[in-house]
Amino acid sequence: MIVNCPKCKAKLKVDDEKIKPDGLKVRCPKCQVVLLVRMPPQPAPPREERYAPGEFNRKKILIAHDGEVIRTAIEDILKEAGYEVIPASDGVEAILKIEREQPFLALLDVALPKIYGFEVCKQVKSRPETKGTLIMLLASIYDATRYKREPESLYGADDYIEKHHIEDSLLLKIRQLIERSGEKPEGRSAEKTVERPVATPVLSQIMKTEEKPVSFEKVVTRGELKEEELSREPVPSHICIDAAAIEKARRFARIIISDIALYNQRLVEEGIRNDNFYSLLGSEIHEGRKLYNSRVTDEIITHGDYYKQAIDEFIEKKRKTIGHA
């Protein structure tokens, strides 16, 4: 370190390693003035980097969902309640942002791309620096009339919420999680949060839509969160299939498989370990296939079996996580 003598302005070289916390006395060789030299204060780290591992920001909530519309709708609810929202669109991004941002709560869609939400949950809960993160899984319930029970396992998550209950129950569930964990939130009071839920047009429309039977001509996708008319007329072979339509079919297949996994964990793991996944879950897979075929166009079905691809990709990923070669 180089310091200037306040009297004669001479430049003095001081060994940083010799400077103690309370300073170091140095005599100027030119004018004999004794100086007290201290290390300069270190600048504070950026706000987002001030949280050490395990020290969570009680105002931050991460939302991981690949549907921008529903992600934004949930953001609006949480911001209105006083929370800071961190968005993520896939499982990998969710893990990285949970490690970096240290939110106290992560809302994870079970059908996340790249890494399924429940697998993200298992990874987050297994790491010392993030295991204290509260996690709530967002389930789609692809056939609401079929599932009238709790999931078999939450994969280490602290709670779950079904899509059609986001508007009326999300803030209440968050409050209950906070109370169970013994933490005090930095958002608004529980009374205001519960009694004044935010009514977003998007989520209100979804709830109304899901109360009606789904016809073969309409589809409700979580990414779009609205009904879309799908033509059932065949497309001429020379017309290319829209890449967005293919991605939508892949996403819908992933939604179905993720719900099957959430509500049938024991059978899923047993089927993968014993290589009889399709036989053990035959009924679930068949029901999912019927729903998938009813909500995608004939040209997509002809173009590729994205439903089976989703199942095979899921099995392959699960094999790696449960140690089955």
Short mmCIF file of C-alpha atoms in Angstrom, two decimals:
data_model
loop_
_atom_site.label_atom_id
_atom_site.label_comp_id
_atom_site.label_asym_id
_atom_site.label_seq_id
_atom_site.Cartn_x
_atom_site.Cartn_y
_atom_site.Cartn_z
CA MET A 1 0.00 0.00 0.00
CA ILE A 2 1.21 3.54 -0.80
CA VAL A 3 0.28 6.35 1.66
CA ASN A 4 1.06 10.05 1.57
CA CYS A 5 2.57 11.82 4.58
CA PRO A 6 0.06 14.55 5.54
CA LYS A 7 2.91 16.93 6.50
CA CYS A 8 5.62 16.65 3.84
CA LYS A 9 3.55 14.79 1.22
CA ALA A 10 6.21 12.10 0.90
CA LYS A 11 5.03 8.77 -0.45
CA LEU A 12 5.51 5.86 1.94
CA LYS A 13 5.32 2.19 0.97
CA VAL A 14 3.66 0.01 3.64
CA ASP A 15 3.46 -3.78 3.64
CA ASP A 16 -0.25 -4.69 3.69
CA GLU A 17 0.40 -7.90 5.59
CA LYS A 18 1.82 -5.98 8.56
CA ILE A 19 -1.27 -3.81 8.99
CA LYS A 20 -3.30 -5.11 11.93
CA PRO A 21 -7.07 -4.63 12.37
CA ASP A 22 -6.45 -1.66 14.66
CA GLY A 23 -3.83 -0.16 12.28
CA LEU A 24 -0.05 0.16 12.04
CA LYS A 25 2.12 3.08 13.23
CA VAL A 26 4.66 4.23 10.63
CA ARG A 27 7.27 7.01 10.95
CA CYS A 28 7.91 9.20 7.93
CA PRO A 29 11.68 9.01 7.18
CA LYS A 30 11.64 12.54 5.77
CA CYS A 31 9.86 14.63 8.43
CA GLN A 32 9.68 12.06 11.27
CA VAL A 33 5.91 12.38 11.63
CA VAL A 34 4.25 9.22 13.01
CA LEU A 35 1.29 8.01 10.96
CA LEU A 36 -1.42 5.51 11.87
CA VAL A 37 -2.13 3.46 8.75
CA ARG A 38 -5.29 1.38 8.42
CA MET A 39 -6.59 -0.80 5.62
CA PRO A 40 -9.24 0.97 3.53
CA PRO A 41 -12.82 -0.29 4.04
CA GLN A 42 -13.90 -2.98 1.61
CA PRO A 43 -16.86 -2.08 -0.67
CA ALA A 44 -20.13 -3.85 0.11
CA PRO A 45 -20.95 -6.65 -2.32
CA PRO A 46 -23.85 -6.15 -4.73
CA ARG A 47 -27.24 -6.58 -3.09
CA GLU A 48 -27.95 -9.90 -4.75
CA GLU A 49 -24.64 -11.35 -3.54
CA ARG A 50 -24.98 -10.47 0.15
CA TYR A 51 -26.72 -13.69 1.10
CA ALA A 52 -24.37 -16.42 2.23
CA PRO A 53 -25.25 -20.09 1.68
CA GLY A 54 -28.19 -20.95 3.89
CA GLU A 55 -29.03 -17.28 4.52
CA PHE A 56 -32.19 -16.73 2.52
CA ASN A 57 -33.75 -13.49 1.34
CA ARG A 58 -37.16 -13.49 3.02
CA LYS A 59 -38.69 -11.27 0.35
CA LYS A 60 -37.63 -13.31 -2.69
CA ILE A 61 -39.72 -16.05 -4.30
CA LEU A 62 -38.62 -17.96 -7.39
CA ILE A 63 -41.21 -19.04 -9.96
CA ALA A 64 -40.11 -21.78 -12.36
CA HIS A 65 -42.59 -22.35 -15.19
CA ASP A 66 -42.08 -22.55 -18.96
CA GLY A 67 -45.39 -20.81 -19.67
CA GLU A 68 -44.77 -17.06 -19.75
CA VAL A 69 -48.45 -16.21 -19.34
CA ILE A 70 -49.02 -18.18 -16.14
CA ARG A 71 -45.62 -17.16 -14.82
CA THR A 72 -46.52 -13.50 -15.27
CA ALA A 73 -49.94 -14.02 -13.69
CA ILE A 74 -48.37 -15.58 -10.58
CA GLU A 75 -45.78 -12.78 -10.49
CA ASP A 76 -48.61 -10.23 -10.37
CA ILE A 77 -50.19 -11.98 -7.38
CA LEU A 78 -46.89 -12.16 -5.47
CA LYS A 79 -45.77 -8.63 -6.27
CA GLU A 80 -49.14 -7.30 -5.11
CA ALA A 81 -48.48 -9.10 -1.80
CA GLY A 82 -45.09 -7.38 -1.48
CA TYR A 83 -42.71 -10.09 -2.67
CA GLU A 84 -39.80 -9.83 -5.08
CA VAL A 85 -40.11 -12.41 -7.87
CA ILE A 86 -37.32 -14.30 -9.65
CA PRO A 87 -38.50 -15.99 -12.89
CA ALA A 88 -37.10 -19.21 -14.37
CA SER A 89 -38.27 -21.06 -17.46
CA ASP A 90 -36.65 -24.50 -17.02
CA GLY A 91 -35.19 -26.78 -14.37
CA VAL A 92 -31.54 -25.92 -14.95
CA GLU A 93 -32.19 -22.18 -14.72
CA ALA A 94 -34.22 -22.75 -11.55
CA ILE A 95 -31.37 -24.57 -9.79
CA LEU A 96 -28.80 -21.94 -10.77
CA LYS A 97 -31.00 -19.05 -9.64
CA ILE A 98 -31.90 -20.72 -6.35
CA GLU A 99 -28.19 -21.09 -5.59
CA ARG A 100 -27.33 -17.53 -6.63
CA GLU A 101 -30.37 -15.56 -5.43
CA GLN A 102 -31.13 -17.56 -2.25
CA PRO A 103 -34.94 -17.08 -2.28
CA PHE A 104 -36.75 -18.38 0.77
CA LEU A 105 -39.38 -20.08 -1.43
CA ALA A 106 -39.37 -21.68 -4.88
CA LEU A 107 -42.55 -22.48 -6.83
CA LEU A 108 -41.68 -25.27 -9.24
CA ASP A 109 -43.88 -26.52 -12.07
CA VAL A 110 -43.65 -30.31 -12.03
CA ALA A 111 -43.39 -30.43 -15.86
CA LEU A 112 -40.40 -28.11 -16.25
CA PRO A 113 -38.24 -28.58 -19.38
CA LYS A 114 -34.68 -30.00 -19.11
CA ILE A 115 -35.17 -31.18 -15.52
CA TYR A 116 -38.62 -32.02 -14.14
CA GLY A 117 -39.75 -29.89 -11.20
CA PHE A 118 -39.77 -32.74 -8.70
CA GLU A 119 -36.19 -33.64 -9.71
CA VAL A 120 -35.18 -30.00 -9.21
CA CYS A 121 -36.74 -30.26 -5.76
CA LYS A 122 -34.69 -33.34 -4.88
CA GLN A 123 -31.45 -31.66 -6.00
CA VAL A 124 -32.16 -28.43 -4.13
CA LYS A 125 -33.07 -30.26 -0.93
CA SER A 126 -29.95 -32.46 -1.14
CA ARG A 127 -27.48 -29.54 -1.23
CA PRO A 128 -26.34 -28.03 2.09
CA GLU A 129 -26.42 -24.47 0.76
CA THR A 130 -30.01 -24.70 -0.52
CA LYS A 131 -31.70 -27.44 1.53
CA GLY A 132 -33.44 -24.82 3.69
CA THR A 133 -35.29 -23.40 0.68
CA LEU A 134 -39.04 -23.88 0.98
CA ILE A 135 -40.46 -25.54 -2.13
CA MET A 136 -43.99 -25.71 -3.45
CA LEU A 137 -44.74 -27.87 -6.49
CA LEU A 138 -47.20 -26.59 -9.11
CA ALA A 139 -49.24 -29.50 -10.45
CA SER A 140 -51.33 -29.36 -13.62
CA ILE A 141 -53.76 -32.22 -12.93
CA TYR A 142 -54.23 -33.11 -16.57
CA ASP A 143 -57.53 -34.83 -15.81
CA ALA A 144 -59.08 -33.17 -12.76
CA THR A 145 -61.83 -35.77 -12.51
CA ARG A 146 -59.30 -38.59 -12.21
CA TYR A 147 -57.21 -37.28 -9.32
CA LYS A 148 -59.20 -36.81 -6.14
CA ARG A 149 -56.35 -37.63 -3.80
CA GLU A 150 -53.08 -36.29 -2.47
CA PRO A 151 -49.87 -37.03 -4.40
CA GLU A 152 -48.10 -40.17 -3.24
CA SER A 153 -44.95 -38.16 -2.58
CA LEU A 154 -43.83 -34.55 -2.87
CA TYR A 155 -40.21 -35.56 -3.57
CA GLY A 156 -39.02 -33.56 -0.59
CA ALA A 157 -41.13 -30.46 -1.37
CA ASP A 158 -42.85 -28.70 1.50
CA ASP A 159 -46.22 -28.38 -0.21
CA TYR A 160 -47.98 -28.43 -3.58
CA ILE A 161 -50.77 -26.54 -5.29
CA GLU A 162 -52.88 -27.44 -8.30
CA LYS A 163 -53.09 -24.96 -11.16
CA HIS A 164 -56.80 -24.24 -10.74
CA HIS A 165 -56.27 -23.27 -7.08
CA ILE A 166 -53.51 -20.71 -7.66
CA GLU A 167 -55.76 -17.68 -7.56
CA ASP A 168 -57.70 -18.56 -4.42
CA SER A 169 -55.12 -20.54 -2.41
CA LEU A 170 -51.53 -19.61 -3.36
CA LEU A 171 -51.02 -16.75 -0.89
CA LEU A 172 -52.70 -18.70 1.89
CA LYS A 173 -50.48 -21.72 1.28
CA ILE A 174 -47.37 -19.53 1.27
CA ARG A 175 -48.42 -18.02 4.59
CA GLN A 176 -48.99 -21.48 6.06
CA LEU A 177 -45.56 -22.61 4.88
CA ILE A 178 -43.94 -19.59 6.51
CA GLU A 179 -45.76 -20.23 9.77
CA ARG A 180 -44.76 -23.90 9.79
CA SER A 181 -41.13 -22.99 9.17
CA GLY A 182 -41.17 -20.44 11.99
CA GLU A 183 -40.14 -17.53 9.76
CA LYS A 184 -41.65 -14.06 9.59
CA PRO A 185 -42.39 -12.90 6.04
CA GLU A 186 -41.40 -9.48 4.77
CA GLY A 187 -44.43 -9.16 2.53
CA ARG A 188 -47.78 -7.78 3.64
CA SER A 189 -49.71 -9.05 6.63
CA ALA A 190 -51.46 -12.41 6.50
CA GLU A 191 -54.84 -10.79 7.00
CA LYS A 192 -54.56 -8.64 3.90
CA THR A 193 -52.96 -11.40 1.90
CA VAL A 194 -55.72 -13.93 2.57
CA GLU A 195 -58.73 -11.63 2.52
CA ARG A 196 -57.74 -9.73 -0.61
CA PRO A 197 -56.55 -12.29 -3.19
CA VAL A 198 -55.57 -10.77 -6.50
CA ALA A 199 -58.05 -11.60 -9.24
CA THR A 200 -56.11 -11.74 -12.47
CA PRO A 201 -58.13 -12.03 -15.71
CA VAL A 202 -55.92 -14.88 -16.98
CA LEU A 203 -56.32 -17.13 -13.95
CA SER A 204 -60.00 -16.35 -13.59
CA GLN A 205 -60.57 -17.44 -17.18
CA ILE A 206 -58.66 -20.68 -16.59
CA MET A 207 -60.76 -21.58 -13.59
CA LYS A 208 -63.96 -21.01 -15.56
CA THR A 209 -62.61 -23.04 -18.47
CA GLU A 210 -61.61 -26.02 -16.35
CA GLU A 211 -65.08 -26.28 -14.85
CA LYS A 212 -66.38 -27.25 -18.28
CA PRO A 213 -65.83 -30.61 -20.03
CA VAL A 214 -63.04 -30.42 -22.57
CA SER A 215 -64.25 -31.01 -26.11
CA PHE A 216 -62.19 -32.67 -28.82
CA GLU A 217 -62.05 -29.38 -30.71
CA LYS A 218 -60.51 -27.34 -27.89
CA VAL A 219 -57.30 -27.47 -25.91
CA VAL A 220 -56.17 -25.87 -22.70
CA THR A 221 -52.40 -25.57 -22.43
CA ARG A 222 -50.57 -24.27 -19.39
CA GLY A 223 -48.18 -22.26 -21.52
CA GLU A 224 -51.03 -20.37 -23.20
CA LEU A 225 -53.59 -20.58 -20.39
CA LYS A 226 -56.51 -20.13 -22.76
CA GLU A 227 -58.69 -22.16 -25.10
CA GLU A 228 -57.48 -22.46 -28.66
CA GLU A 229 -59.42 -23.76 -31.62
CA LEU A 230 -57.56 -26.61 -33.30
CA SER A 231 -58.47 -27.61 -36.84
CA ARG A 232 -59.10 -31.31 -37.26
CA GLU A 233 -58.85 -31.12 -41.05
CA PRO A 234 -55.77 -32.82 -42.54
CA VAL A 235 -53.03 -30.57 -43.81
CA PRO A 236 -51.59 -31.18 -47.28
CA SER A 237 -48.39 -33.19 -47.09
CA HIS A 238 -46.32 -30.48 -48.75
CA ILE A 239 -47.04 -28.05 -45.90
CA CYS A 240 -44.46 -28.19 -43.11
CA ILE A 241 -45.66 -28.74 -39.56
CA ASP A 242 -45.27 -25.59 -37.47
CA ALA A 243 -42.41 -25.94 -35.01
CA ALA A 244 -44.46 -24.11 -32.37
CA ALA A 245 -47.26 -26.68 -32.74
CA ILE A 246 -44.77 -29.51 -32.25
CA GLU A 247 -43.33 -27.85 -29.16
CA LYS A 248 -46.85 -27.38 -27.80
CA ALA A 249 -47.54 -31.10 -28.29
CA ARG A 250 -44.26 -31.99 -26.56
CA ARG A 251 -45.12 -29.69 -23.66
CA PHE A 252 -48.60 -31.16 -23.27
CA ALA A 253 -47.18 -34.70 -23.29
CA ARG A 254 -44.68 -33.64 -20.62
CA ILE A 255 -47.53 -32.23 -18.51
CA ILE A 256 -49.38 -35.55 -18.62
CA ILE A 257 -46.30 -37.60 -17.73
CA SER A 258 -45.32 -35.29 -14.89
CA ASP A 259 -48.79 -35.60 -13.34
CA ILE A 260 -48.68 -39.38 -13.65
CA ALA A 261 -45.31 -39.35 -11.87
CA LEU A 262 -46.47 -37.01 -9.12
CA TYR A 263 -49.53 -39.09 -8.23
CA ASN A 264 -47.96 -42.53 -8.74
CA GLN A 265 -44.41 -42.28 -7.44
CA ARG A 266 -44.22 -45.78 -6.00
CA LEU A 267 -45.36 -47.44 -9.24
CA VAL A 268 -43.15 -45.15 -11.33
CA GLU A 269 -39.98 -46.05 -9.43
CA GLU A 270 -40.89 -49.72 -9.24
CA GLY A 271 -41.59 -49.82 -12.98
CA ILE A 272 -38.28 -48.18 -13.86
CA ARG A 273 -36.25 -50.38 -11.50
CA ASN A 274 -37.88 -53.57 -12.83
CA ASP A 275 -38.20 -52.49 -16.49
CA ASN A 276 -41.98 -52.91 -16.48
CA PHE A 277 -43.02 -49.25 -16.44
CA TYR A 278 -45.54 -49.64 -19.27
CA SER A 279 -47.26 -52.65 -17.73
CA LEU A 280 -47.49 -51.28 -14.19
CA LEU A 281 -48.83 -47.93 -15.34
CA GLY A 282 -50.78 -49.20 -18.34
CA SER A 283 -54.09 -47.68 -17.25
CA GLU A 284 -52.57 -44.26 -16.51
CA ILE A 285 -50.62 -44.24 -19.77
CA HIS A 286 -53.70 -45.28 -21.75
CA GLU A 287 -55.83 -42.53 -20.21
CA GLY A 288 -53.09 -40.02 -20.87
CA ARG A 289 -52.82 -41.18 -24.47
CA LYS A 290 -56.56 -40.66 -25.03
CA LEU A 291 -56.37 -37.14 -23.65
CA TYR A 292 -53.26 -36.34 -25.68
CA ASN A 293 -54.83 -37.59 -28.92
CA SER A 294 -57.98 -35.58 -28.26
CA ARG A 295 -56.11 -32.31 -27.84
CA VAL A 296 -53.56 -32.35 -30.64
CA THR A 297 -54.24 -32.27 -34.35
CA ASP A 298 -54.18 -35.29 -36.63
CA GLU A 299 -51.19 -33.96 -38.54
CA ILE A 300 -49.16 -33.72 -35.32
CA ILE A 301 -50.11 -37.29 -34.40
CA THR A 302 -49.07 -38.46 -37.86
CA HIS A 303 -45.88 -36.43 -37.77
CA GLY A 304 -44.47 -38.07 -34.63
CA ASP A 305 -45.41 -39.88 -31.43
CA TYR A 306 -44.44 -37.11 -29.03
CA TYR A 307 -46.42 -38.69 -26.23
CA LYS A 308 -44.31 -41.86 -26.26
CA GLN A 309 -41.17 -39.76 -26.70
CA ALA A 310 -42.06 -37.87 -23.52
CA ILE A 311 -42.51 -41.14 -21.63
CA ASP A 312 -39.22 -42.60 -22.89
CA GLU A 313 -37.32 -39.39 -22.07
CA PHE A 314 -38.84 -39.39 -18.60
CA ILE A 315 -37.87 -43.03 -17.99
CA GLU A 316 -34.31 -42.38 -19.16
CA LYS A 317 -33.91 -39.40 -16.83
CA LYS A 318 -35.41 -41.28 -13.89
CA ARG A 319 -33.08 -44.20 -14.45
CA LYS A 320 -30.14 -41.91 -13.90
CA THR A 321 -31.57 -40.41 -10.73
CA ILE A 322 -32.41 -43.72 -9.07
CA GLY A 323 -29.15 -45.38 -10.07
CA HIS A 324 -30.57 -47.84 -12.58
CA ALA A 325 -28.32 -48.35 -15.60
#
